[in-house]
Coordinates of N, CA and C and ligand atoms in Angstrom, one line a residue:
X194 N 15.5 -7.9 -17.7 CA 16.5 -8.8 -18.3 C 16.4 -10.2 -17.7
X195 N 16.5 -10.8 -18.6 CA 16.1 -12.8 -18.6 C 17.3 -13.2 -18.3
X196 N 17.8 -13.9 -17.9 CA 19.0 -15.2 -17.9 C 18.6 -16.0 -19.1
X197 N 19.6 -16.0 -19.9 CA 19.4 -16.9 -20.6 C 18.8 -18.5 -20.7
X198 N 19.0 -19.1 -19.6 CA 18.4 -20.5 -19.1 C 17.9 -20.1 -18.4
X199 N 17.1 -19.2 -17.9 CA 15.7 -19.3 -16.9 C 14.2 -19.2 -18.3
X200 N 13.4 -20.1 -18.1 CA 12.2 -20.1 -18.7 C 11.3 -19.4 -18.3
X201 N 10.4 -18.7 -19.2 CA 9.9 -17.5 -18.9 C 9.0 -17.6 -20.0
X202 N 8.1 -17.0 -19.2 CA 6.3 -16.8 -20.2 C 6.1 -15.6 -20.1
X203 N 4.7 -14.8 -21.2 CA 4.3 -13.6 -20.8 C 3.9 -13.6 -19.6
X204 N 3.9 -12.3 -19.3 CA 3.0 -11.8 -18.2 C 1.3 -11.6 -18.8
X205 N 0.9 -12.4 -17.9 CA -1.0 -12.0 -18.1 C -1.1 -10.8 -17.8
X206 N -1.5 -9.5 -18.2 CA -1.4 -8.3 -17.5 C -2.2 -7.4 -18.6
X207 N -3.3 -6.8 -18.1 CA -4.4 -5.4 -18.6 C -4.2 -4.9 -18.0
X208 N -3.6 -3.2 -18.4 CA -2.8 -2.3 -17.9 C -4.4 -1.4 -18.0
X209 N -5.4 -1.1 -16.5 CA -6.8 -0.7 -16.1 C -6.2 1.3 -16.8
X210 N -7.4 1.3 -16.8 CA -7.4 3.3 -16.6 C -7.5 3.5 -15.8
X211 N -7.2 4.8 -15.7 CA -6.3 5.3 -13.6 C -7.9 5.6 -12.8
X212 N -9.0 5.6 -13.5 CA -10.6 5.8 -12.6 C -10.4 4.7 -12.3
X213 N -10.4 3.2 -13.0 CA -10.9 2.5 -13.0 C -9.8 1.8 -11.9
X214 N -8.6 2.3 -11.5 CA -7.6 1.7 -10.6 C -8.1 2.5 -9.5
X215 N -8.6 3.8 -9.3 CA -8.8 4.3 -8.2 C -10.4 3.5 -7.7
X216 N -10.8 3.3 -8.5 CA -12.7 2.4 -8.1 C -12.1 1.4 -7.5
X217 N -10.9 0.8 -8.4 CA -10.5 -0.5 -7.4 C -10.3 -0.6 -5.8
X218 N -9.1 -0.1 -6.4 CA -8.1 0.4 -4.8 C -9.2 1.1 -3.7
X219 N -10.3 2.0 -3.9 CA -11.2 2.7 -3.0 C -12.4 1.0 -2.3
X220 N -12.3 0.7 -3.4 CA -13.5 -0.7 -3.0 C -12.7 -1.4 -2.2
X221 N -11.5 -1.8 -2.6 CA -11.0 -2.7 -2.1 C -10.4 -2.1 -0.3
X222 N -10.1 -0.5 -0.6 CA -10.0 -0.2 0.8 C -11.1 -0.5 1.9
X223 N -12.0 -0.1 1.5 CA -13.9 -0.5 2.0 C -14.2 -1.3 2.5
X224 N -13.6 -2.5 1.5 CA -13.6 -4.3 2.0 C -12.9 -4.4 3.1
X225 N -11.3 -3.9 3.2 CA -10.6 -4.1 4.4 C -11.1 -3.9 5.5
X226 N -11.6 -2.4 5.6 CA -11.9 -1.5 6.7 C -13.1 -2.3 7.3
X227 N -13.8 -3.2 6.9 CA -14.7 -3.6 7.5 C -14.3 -4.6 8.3
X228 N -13.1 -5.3 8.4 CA -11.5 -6.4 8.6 C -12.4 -6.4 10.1
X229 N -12.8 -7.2 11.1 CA -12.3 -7.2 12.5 C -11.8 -8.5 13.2
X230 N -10.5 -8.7 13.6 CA -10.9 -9.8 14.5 C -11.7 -10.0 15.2
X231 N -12.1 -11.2 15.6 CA -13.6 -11.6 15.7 C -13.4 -12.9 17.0
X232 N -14.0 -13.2 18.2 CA -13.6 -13.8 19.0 C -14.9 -14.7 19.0
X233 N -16.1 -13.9 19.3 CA -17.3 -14.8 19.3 C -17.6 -15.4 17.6
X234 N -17.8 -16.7 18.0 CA -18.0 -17.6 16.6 C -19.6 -18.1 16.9
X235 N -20.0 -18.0 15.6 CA -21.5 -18.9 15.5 C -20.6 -20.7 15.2
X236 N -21.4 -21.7 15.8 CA -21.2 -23.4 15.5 C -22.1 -23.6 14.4
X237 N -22.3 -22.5 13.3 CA -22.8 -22.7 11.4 C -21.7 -23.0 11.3
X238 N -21.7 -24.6 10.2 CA -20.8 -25.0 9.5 C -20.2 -24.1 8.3
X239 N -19.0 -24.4 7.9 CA -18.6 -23.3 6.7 C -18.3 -24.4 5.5
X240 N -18.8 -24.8 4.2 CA -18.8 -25.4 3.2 C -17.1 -25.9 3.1
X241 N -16.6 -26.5 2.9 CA -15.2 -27.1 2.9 C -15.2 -25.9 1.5
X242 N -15.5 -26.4 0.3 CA -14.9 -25.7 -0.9 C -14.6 -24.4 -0.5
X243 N -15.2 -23.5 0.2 CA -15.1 -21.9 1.1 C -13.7 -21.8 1.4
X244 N -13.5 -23.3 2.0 CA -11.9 -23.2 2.8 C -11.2 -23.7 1.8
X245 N -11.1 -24.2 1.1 CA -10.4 -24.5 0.3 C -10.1 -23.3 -0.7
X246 N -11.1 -22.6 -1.8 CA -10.6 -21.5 -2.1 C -10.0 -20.7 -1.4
X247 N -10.4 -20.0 0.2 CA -9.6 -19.3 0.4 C -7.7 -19.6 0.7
X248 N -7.5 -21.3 1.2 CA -6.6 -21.3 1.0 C -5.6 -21.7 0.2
X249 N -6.2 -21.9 -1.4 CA -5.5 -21.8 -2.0 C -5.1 -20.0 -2.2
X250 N -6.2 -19.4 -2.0 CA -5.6 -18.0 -2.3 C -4.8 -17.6 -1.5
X251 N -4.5 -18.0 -0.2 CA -3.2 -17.5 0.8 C -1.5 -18.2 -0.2
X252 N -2.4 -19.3 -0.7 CA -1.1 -20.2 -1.3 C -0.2 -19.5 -3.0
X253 N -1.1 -18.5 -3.1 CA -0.7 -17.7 -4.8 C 0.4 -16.6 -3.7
X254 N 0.6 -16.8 -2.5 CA 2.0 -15.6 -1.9 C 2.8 -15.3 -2.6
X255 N 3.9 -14.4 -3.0 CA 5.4 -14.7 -3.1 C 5.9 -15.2 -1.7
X256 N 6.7 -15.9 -2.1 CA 7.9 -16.7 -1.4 C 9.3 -16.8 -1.9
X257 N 10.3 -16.6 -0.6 CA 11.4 -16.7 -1.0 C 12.2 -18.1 -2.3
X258 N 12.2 -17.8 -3.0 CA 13.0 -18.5 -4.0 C 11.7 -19.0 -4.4
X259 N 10.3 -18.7 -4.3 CA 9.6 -19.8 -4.7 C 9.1 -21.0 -3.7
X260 N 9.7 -21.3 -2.7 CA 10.1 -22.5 -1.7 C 8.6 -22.4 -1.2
X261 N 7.6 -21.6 -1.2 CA 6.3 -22.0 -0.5 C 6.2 -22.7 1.1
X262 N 7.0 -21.8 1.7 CA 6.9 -22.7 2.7 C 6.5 -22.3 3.7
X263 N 5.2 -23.2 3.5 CA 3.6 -23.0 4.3 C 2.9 -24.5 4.2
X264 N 2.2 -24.9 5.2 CA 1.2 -25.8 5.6 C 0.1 -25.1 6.3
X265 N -1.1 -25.5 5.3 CA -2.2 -24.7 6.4 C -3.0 -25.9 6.4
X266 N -3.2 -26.6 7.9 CA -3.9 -27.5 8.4 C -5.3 -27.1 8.6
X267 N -6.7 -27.9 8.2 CA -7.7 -27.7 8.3 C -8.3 -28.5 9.6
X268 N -9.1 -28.3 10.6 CA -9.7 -29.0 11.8 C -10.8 -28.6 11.6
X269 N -11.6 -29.7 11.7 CA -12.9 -29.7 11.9 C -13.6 -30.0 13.0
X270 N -12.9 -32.0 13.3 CA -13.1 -32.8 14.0 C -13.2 -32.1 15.5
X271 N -14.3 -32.2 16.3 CA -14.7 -32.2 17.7 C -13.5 -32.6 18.4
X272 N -13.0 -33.8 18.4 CA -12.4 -34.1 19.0 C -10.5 -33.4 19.0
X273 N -10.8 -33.1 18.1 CA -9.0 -32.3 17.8 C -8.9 -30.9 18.6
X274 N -10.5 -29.9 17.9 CA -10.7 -29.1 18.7 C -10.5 -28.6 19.9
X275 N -11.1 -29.8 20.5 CA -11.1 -29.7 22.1 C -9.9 -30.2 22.6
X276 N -8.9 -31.0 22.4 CA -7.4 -31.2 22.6 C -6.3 -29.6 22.2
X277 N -6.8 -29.3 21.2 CA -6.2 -28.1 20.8 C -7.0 -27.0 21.9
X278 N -7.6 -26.9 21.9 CA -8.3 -25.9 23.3 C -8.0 -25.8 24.5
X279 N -8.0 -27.3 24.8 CA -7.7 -27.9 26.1 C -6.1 -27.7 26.1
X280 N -5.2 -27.7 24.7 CA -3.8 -27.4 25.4 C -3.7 -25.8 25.1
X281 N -4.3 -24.9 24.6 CA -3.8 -23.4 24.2 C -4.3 -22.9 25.5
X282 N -5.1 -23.1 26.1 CA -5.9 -22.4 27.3 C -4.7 -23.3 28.5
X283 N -4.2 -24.6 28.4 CA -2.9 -24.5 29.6 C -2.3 -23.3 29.5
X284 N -1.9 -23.4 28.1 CA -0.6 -22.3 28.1 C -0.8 -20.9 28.6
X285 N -2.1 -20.5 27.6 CA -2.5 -19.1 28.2 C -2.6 -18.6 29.3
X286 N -3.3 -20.1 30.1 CA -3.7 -19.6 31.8 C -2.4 -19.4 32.1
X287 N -0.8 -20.1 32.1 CA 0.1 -19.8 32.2 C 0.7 -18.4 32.2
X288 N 0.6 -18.1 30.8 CA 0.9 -16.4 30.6 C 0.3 -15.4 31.0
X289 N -1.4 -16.1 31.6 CA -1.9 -14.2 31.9 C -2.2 -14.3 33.3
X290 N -1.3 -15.7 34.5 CA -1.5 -15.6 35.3 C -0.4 -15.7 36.3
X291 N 0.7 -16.0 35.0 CA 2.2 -15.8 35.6 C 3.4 -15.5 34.7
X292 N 3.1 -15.6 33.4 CA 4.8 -15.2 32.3 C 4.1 -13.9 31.7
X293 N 3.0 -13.4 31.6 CA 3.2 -12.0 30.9 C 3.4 -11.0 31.9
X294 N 4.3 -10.0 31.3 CA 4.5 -8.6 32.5 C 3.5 -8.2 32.6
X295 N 3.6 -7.0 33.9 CA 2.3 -6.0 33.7 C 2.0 -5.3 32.3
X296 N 2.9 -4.7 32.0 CA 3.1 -4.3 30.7 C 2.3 -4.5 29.7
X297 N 2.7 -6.1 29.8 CA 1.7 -6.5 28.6 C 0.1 -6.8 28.9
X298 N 0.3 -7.3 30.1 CA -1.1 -7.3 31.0 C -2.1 -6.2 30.3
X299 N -1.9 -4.7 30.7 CA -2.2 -3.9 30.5 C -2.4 -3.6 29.2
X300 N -1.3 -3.3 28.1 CA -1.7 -3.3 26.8 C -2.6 -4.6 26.0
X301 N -3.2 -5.4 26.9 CA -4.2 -6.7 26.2 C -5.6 -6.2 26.9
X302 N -5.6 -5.0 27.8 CA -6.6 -4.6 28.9 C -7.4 -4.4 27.4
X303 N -7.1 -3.0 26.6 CA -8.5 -3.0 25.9 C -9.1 -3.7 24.8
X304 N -8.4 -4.9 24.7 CA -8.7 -6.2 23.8 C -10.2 -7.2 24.4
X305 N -9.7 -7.0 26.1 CA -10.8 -7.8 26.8 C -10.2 -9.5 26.6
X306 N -9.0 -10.0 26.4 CA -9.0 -10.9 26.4 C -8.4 -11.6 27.4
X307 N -8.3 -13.2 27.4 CA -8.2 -14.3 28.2 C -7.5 -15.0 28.9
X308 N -7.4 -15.6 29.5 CA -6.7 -17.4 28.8 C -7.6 -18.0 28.2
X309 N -8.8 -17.7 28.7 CA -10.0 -18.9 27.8 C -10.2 -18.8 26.3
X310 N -10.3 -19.8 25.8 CA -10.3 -19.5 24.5 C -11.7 -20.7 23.5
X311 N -12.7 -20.5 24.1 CA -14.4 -20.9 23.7 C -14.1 -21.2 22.3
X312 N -13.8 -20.0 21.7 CA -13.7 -20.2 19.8 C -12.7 -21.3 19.6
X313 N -11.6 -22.0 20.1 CA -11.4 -22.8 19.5 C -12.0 -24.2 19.3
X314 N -13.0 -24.4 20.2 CA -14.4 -25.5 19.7 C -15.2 -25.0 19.6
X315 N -15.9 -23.8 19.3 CA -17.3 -23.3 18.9 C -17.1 -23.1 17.5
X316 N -15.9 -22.5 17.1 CA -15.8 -22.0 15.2 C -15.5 -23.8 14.8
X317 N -16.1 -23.5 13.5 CA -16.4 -25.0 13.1 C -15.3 -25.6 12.6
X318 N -14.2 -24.3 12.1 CA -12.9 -24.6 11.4 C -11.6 -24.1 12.2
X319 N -10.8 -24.9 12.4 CA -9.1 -23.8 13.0 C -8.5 -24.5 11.9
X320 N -8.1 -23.2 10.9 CA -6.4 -23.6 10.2 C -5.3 -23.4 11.3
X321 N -5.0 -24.3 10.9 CA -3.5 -23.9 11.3 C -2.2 -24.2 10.7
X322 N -1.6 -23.0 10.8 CA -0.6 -22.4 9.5 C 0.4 -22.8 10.3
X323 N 1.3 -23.8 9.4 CA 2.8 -24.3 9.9 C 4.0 -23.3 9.0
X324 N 5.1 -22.6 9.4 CA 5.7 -22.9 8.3 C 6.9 -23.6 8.3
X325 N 7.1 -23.6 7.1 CA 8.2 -25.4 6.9 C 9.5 -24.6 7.0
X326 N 10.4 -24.9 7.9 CA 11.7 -24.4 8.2 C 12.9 -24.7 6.6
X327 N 12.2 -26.3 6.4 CA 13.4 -26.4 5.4 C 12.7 -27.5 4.4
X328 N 12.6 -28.1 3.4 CA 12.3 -29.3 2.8 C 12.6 -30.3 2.9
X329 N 12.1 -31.1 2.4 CA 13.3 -32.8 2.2 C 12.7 -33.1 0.9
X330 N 14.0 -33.7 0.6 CA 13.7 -34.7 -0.9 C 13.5 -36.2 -0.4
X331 N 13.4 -36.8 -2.0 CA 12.9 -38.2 -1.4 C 14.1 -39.0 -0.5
X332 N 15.1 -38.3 -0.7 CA 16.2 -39.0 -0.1 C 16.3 -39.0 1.0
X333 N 15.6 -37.6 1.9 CA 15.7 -37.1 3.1 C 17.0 -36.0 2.8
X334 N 17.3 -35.7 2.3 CA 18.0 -34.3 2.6 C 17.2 -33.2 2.3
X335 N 18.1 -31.9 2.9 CA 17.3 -31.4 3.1 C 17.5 -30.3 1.9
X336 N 16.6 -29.1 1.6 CA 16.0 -28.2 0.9 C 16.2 -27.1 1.3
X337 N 16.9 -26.3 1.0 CA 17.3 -24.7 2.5 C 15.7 -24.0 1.4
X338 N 15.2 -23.4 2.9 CA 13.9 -22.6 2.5 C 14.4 -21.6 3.0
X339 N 14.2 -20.4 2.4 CA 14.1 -18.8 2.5 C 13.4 -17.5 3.0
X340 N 14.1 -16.9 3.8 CA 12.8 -15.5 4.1 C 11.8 -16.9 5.0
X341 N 11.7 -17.5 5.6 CA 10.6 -18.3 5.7 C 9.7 -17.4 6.8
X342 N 9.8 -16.5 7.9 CA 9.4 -16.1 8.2 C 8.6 -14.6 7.4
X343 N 9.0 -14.1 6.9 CA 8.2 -13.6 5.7 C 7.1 -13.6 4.9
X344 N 7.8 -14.9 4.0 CA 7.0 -15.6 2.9 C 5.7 -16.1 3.9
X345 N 5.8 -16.5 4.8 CA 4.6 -17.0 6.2 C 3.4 -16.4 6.6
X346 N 4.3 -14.8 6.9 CA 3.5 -13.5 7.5 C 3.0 -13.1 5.9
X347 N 3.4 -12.8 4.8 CA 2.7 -12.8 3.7 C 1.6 -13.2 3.4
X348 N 1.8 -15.1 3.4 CA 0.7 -15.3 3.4 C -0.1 -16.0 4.1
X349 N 0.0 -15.4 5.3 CA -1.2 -15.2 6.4 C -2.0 -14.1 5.8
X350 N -1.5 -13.2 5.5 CA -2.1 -11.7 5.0 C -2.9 -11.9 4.3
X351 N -2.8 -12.7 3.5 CA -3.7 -13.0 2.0 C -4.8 -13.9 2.6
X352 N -4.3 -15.1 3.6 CA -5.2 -15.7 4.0 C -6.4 -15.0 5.2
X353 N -5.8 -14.2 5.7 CA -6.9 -12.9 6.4 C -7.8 -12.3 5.4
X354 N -7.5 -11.8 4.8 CA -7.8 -10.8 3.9 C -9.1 -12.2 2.8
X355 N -8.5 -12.7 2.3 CA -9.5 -14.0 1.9 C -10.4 -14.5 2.6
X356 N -10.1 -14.4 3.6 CA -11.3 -15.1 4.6 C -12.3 -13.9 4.7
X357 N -12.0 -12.8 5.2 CA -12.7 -11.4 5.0 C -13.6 -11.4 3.7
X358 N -13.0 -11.3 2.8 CA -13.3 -11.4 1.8 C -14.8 -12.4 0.8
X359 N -14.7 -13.7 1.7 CA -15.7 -14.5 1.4 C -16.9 -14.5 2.7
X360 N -16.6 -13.4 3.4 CA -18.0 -13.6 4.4 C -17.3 -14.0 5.1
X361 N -16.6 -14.2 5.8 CA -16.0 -15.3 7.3 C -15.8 -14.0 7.9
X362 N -15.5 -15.1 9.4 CA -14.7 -14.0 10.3 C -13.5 -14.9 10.7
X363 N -12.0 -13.9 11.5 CA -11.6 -15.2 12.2 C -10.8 -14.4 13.2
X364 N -10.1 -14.5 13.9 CA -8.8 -13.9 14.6 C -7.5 -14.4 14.8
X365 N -6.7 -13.8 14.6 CA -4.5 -14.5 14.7 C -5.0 -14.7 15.8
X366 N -5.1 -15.9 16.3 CA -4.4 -16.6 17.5 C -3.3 -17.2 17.7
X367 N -2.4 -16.7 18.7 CA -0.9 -17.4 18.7 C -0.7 -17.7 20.3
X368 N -1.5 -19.0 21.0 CA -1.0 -19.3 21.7 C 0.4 -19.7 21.7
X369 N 0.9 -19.4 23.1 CA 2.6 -19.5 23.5 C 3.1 -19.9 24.3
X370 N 4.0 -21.1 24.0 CA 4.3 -21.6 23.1 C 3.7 -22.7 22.4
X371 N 3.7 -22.8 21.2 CA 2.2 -23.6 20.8 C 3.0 -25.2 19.8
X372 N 4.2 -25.1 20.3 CA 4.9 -27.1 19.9 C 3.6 -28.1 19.9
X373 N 2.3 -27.7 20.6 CA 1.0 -28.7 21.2 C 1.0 -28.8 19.7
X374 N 0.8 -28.0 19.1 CA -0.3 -28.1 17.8 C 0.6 -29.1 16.6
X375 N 1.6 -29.0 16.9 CA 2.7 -29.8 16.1 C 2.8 -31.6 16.6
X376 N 2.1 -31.4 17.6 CA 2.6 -33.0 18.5 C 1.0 -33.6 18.4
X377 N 0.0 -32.4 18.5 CA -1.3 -33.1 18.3 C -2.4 -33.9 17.0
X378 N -1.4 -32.6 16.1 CA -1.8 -32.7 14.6 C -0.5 -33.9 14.0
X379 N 0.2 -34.0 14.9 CA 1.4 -34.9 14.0 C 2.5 -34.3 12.8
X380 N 2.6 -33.3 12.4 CA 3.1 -32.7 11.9 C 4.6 -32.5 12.3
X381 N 5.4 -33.2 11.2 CA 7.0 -33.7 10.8 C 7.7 -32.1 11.8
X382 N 9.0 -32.7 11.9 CA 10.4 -31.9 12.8 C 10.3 -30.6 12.1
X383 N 10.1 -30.5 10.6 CA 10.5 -29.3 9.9 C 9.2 -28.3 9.8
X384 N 8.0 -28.4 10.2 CA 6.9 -27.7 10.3 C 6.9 -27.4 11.4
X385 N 6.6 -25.7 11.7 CA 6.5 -25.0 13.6 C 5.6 -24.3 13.3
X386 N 4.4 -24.5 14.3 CA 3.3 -23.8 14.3 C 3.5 -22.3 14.4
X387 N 2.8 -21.7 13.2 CA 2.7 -20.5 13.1 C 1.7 -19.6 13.8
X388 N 0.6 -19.8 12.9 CA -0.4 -19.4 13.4 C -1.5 -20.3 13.3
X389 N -2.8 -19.5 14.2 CA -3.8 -20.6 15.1 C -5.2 -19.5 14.3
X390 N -6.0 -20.1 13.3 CA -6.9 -19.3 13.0 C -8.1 -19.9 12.7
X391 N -9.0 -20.0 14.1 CA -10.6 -20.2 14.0 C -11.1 -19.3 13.0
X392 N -12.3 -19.7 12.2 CA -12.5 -19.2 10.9 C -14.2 -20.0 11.2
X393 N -15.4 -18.9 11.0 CA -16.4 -19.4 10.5 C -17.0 -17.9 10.3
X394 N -18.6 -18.3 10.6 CA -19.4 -16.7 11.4 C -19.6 -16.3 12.6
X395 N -19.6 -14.9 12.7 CA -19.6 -14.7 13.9 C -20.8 -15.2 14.6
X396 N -21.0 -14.9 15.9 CA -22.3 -14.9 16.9 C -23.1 -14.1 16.2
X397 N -24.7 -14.4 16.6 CA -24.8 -13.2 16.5 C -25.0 -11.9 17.5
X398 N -24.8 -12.2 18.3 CA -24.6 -10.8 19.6 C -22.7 -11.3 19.7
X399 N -22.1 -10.8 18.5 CA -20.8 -10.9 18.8 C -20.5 -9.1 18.6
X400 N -19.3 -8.9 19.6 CA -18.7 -7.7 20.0 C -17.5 -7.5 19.6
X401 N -16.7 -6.8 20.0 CA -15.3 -6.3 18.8 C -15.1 -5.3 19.8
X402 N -13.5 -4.9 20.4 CA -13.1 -3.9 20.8 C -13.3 -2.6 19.9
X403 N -13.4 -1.5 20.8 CA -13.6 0.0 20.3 C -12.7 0.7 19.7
X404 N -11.4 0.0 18.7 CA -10.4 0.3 18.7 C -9.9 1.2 17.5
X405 N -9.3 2.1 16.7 CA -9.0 2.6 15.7 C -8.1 2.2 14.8
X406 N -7.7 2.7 13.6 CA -6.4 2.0 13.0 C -5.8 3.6 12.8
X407 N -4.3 3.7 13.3 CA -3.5 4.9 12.6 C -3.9 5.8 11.2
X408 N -4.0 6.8 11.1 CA -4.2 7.3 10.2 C -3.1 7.6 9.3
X409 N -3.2 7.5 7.8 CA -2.4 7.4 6.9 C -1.2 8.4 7.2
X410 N -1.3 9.1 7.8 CA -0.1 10.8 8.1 C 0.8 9.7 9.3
X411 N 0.3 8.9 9.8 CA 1.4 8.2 11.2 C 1.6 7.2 10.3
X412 N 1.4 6.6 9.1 CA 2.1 5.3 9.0 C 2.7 5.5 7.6
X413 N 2.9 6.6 6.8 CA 3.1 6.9 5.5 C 4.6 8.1 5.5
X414 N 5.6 7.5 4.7 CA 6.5 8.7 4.8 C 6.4 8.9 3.1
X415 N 6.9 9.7 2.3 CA 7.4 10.1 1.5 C 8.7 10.7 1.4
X416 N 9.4 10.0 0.4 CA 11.1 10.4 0.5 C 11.7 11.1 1.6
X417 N 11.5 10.8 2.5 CA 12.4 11.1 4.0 C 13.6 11.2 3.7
X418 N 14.7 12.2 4.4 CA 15.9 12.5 4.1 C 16.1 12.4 2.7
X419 N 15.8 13.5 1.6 CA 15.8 13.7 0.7 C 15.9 15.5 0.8
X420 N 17.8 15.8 0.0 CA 17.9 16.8 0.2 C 17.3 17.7 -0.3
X421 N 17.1 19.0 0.2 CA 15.8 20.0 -0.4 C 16.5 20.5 -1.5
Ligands
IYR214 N1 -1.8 -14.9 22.8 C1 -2.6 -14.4 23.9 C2 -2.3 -13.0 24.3 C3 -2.5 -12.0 23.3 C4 -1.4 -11.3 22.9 C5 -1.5 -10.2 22.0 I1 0.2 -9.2 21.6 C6 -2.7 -9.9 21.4 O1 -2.9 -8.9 20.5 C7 -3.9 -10.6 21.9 C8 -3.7 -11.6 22.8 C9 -4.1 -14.6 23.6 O2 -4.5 -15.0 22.5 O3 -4.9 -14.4 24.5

């Protein structure tokens, strides 16, 4: 049911036959499963149009009310790179050499990772995903944005999975705290750096932790508390 004054179009929509939804859904499992974050980068350029489809395809997300509220900054330039490098590796050395617990220490043990962070000047591209707290109109007021942390992690998801998808590699980088990337790229009060995602090809002697993903029985319930 419509609201009367809401405007509305069909739905584009071919309703598949259930082989032809299970070929999908099986391929498309296939595609993921081959997913890895990826640390070592080849310095092969990646075609701009590459980055640009994939991120318009992070940009087709749902979002709360619609509000889209995402910036995904593209870096190329040498010189940004290595400013952005040079400030995520302060921070890191910070965290893994005095603010993370053992705790966490340990649970990053079988990752193998750093403070150092090479890929962010060896991969030829870092997006980096802002999301926009709130809008402005031309007047300067402001625009209340919704779910914004959501709508964000959504479409990060899409933008992973996209980049997978066209041959790339990349890995969620979230140096902490990362305000650098907001003060280096120049980016307005209402944008907070999200996420940090070098994006090209891998090395080629690039490696990957030994790691598993849960199997469907640990991450799947069916109607739980549902009287017998
Ligand atoms: N952001 C740091 C530490 C780190 C934290 C988690 I949780 C990871 O899964 C991986 C790394 C870094 O990038 O090294």
């Amino acid at each position: 049911m419509q609201d009367a004054n809401t405007a509305t179009i069909p739905l584009a929509y071919e309703r598949l036959d259930p082989e032809t939804q299970r070929a999908r859904a099986q391929a498309f499992l296939q595609l993921m499963q081959k997913r890895r974050s990826v640390r070592d980068f080849s310095p092969d350029p990646v075609p701009m149009d590459l980055i640009e489809t994939i991120i318009r395809t992070a940009g087709t997300a749902p979002s709360g009310a619609n509000k889209q509220p995402w910036r995904f900054v593209v870096v190329t330039a040498p010189d940004l790179k290595r400013r952005i490098r040079e400030a995520a590796e302060k921070e890191e050395r910070e965290n893994y050499e005095r603010r993370f617990p053992q705790d966490w220490l340990q649970d990053l043990q079988p990752l193998g990772t750093n403070w150092q962070k090479p890929f962010l000047e060896i991969a030829p591209v870092l997006i980096v995903m802002f999301k926009i707290d709130y809008g402005l109109d031309e007047e300067g007021r402001r625009i209340k944005h919704y779910y914004v942390n959501e709508s964000a992690g959504i479409a990060a998801g899409m933008l992973i999975a996209a980049i997978h998808n066209a041959g790339l590699v990349t890995v969620t980088h979230t140096p902490s705290p990362m305000g650098f990337l907001r003060e280096i790229l120049q980016r307005p009060n209402n944008e907070k750096p999200f996420l940090l995602l070098p994006v090209g090809y891998p090395a080629a002697d690039a490696r990957v932790p030994d790691i598993r993903k849960k199997p469907l029985s640990e991450i799947m319930l069916v109607n739980p508390g549902l009287e017998a």
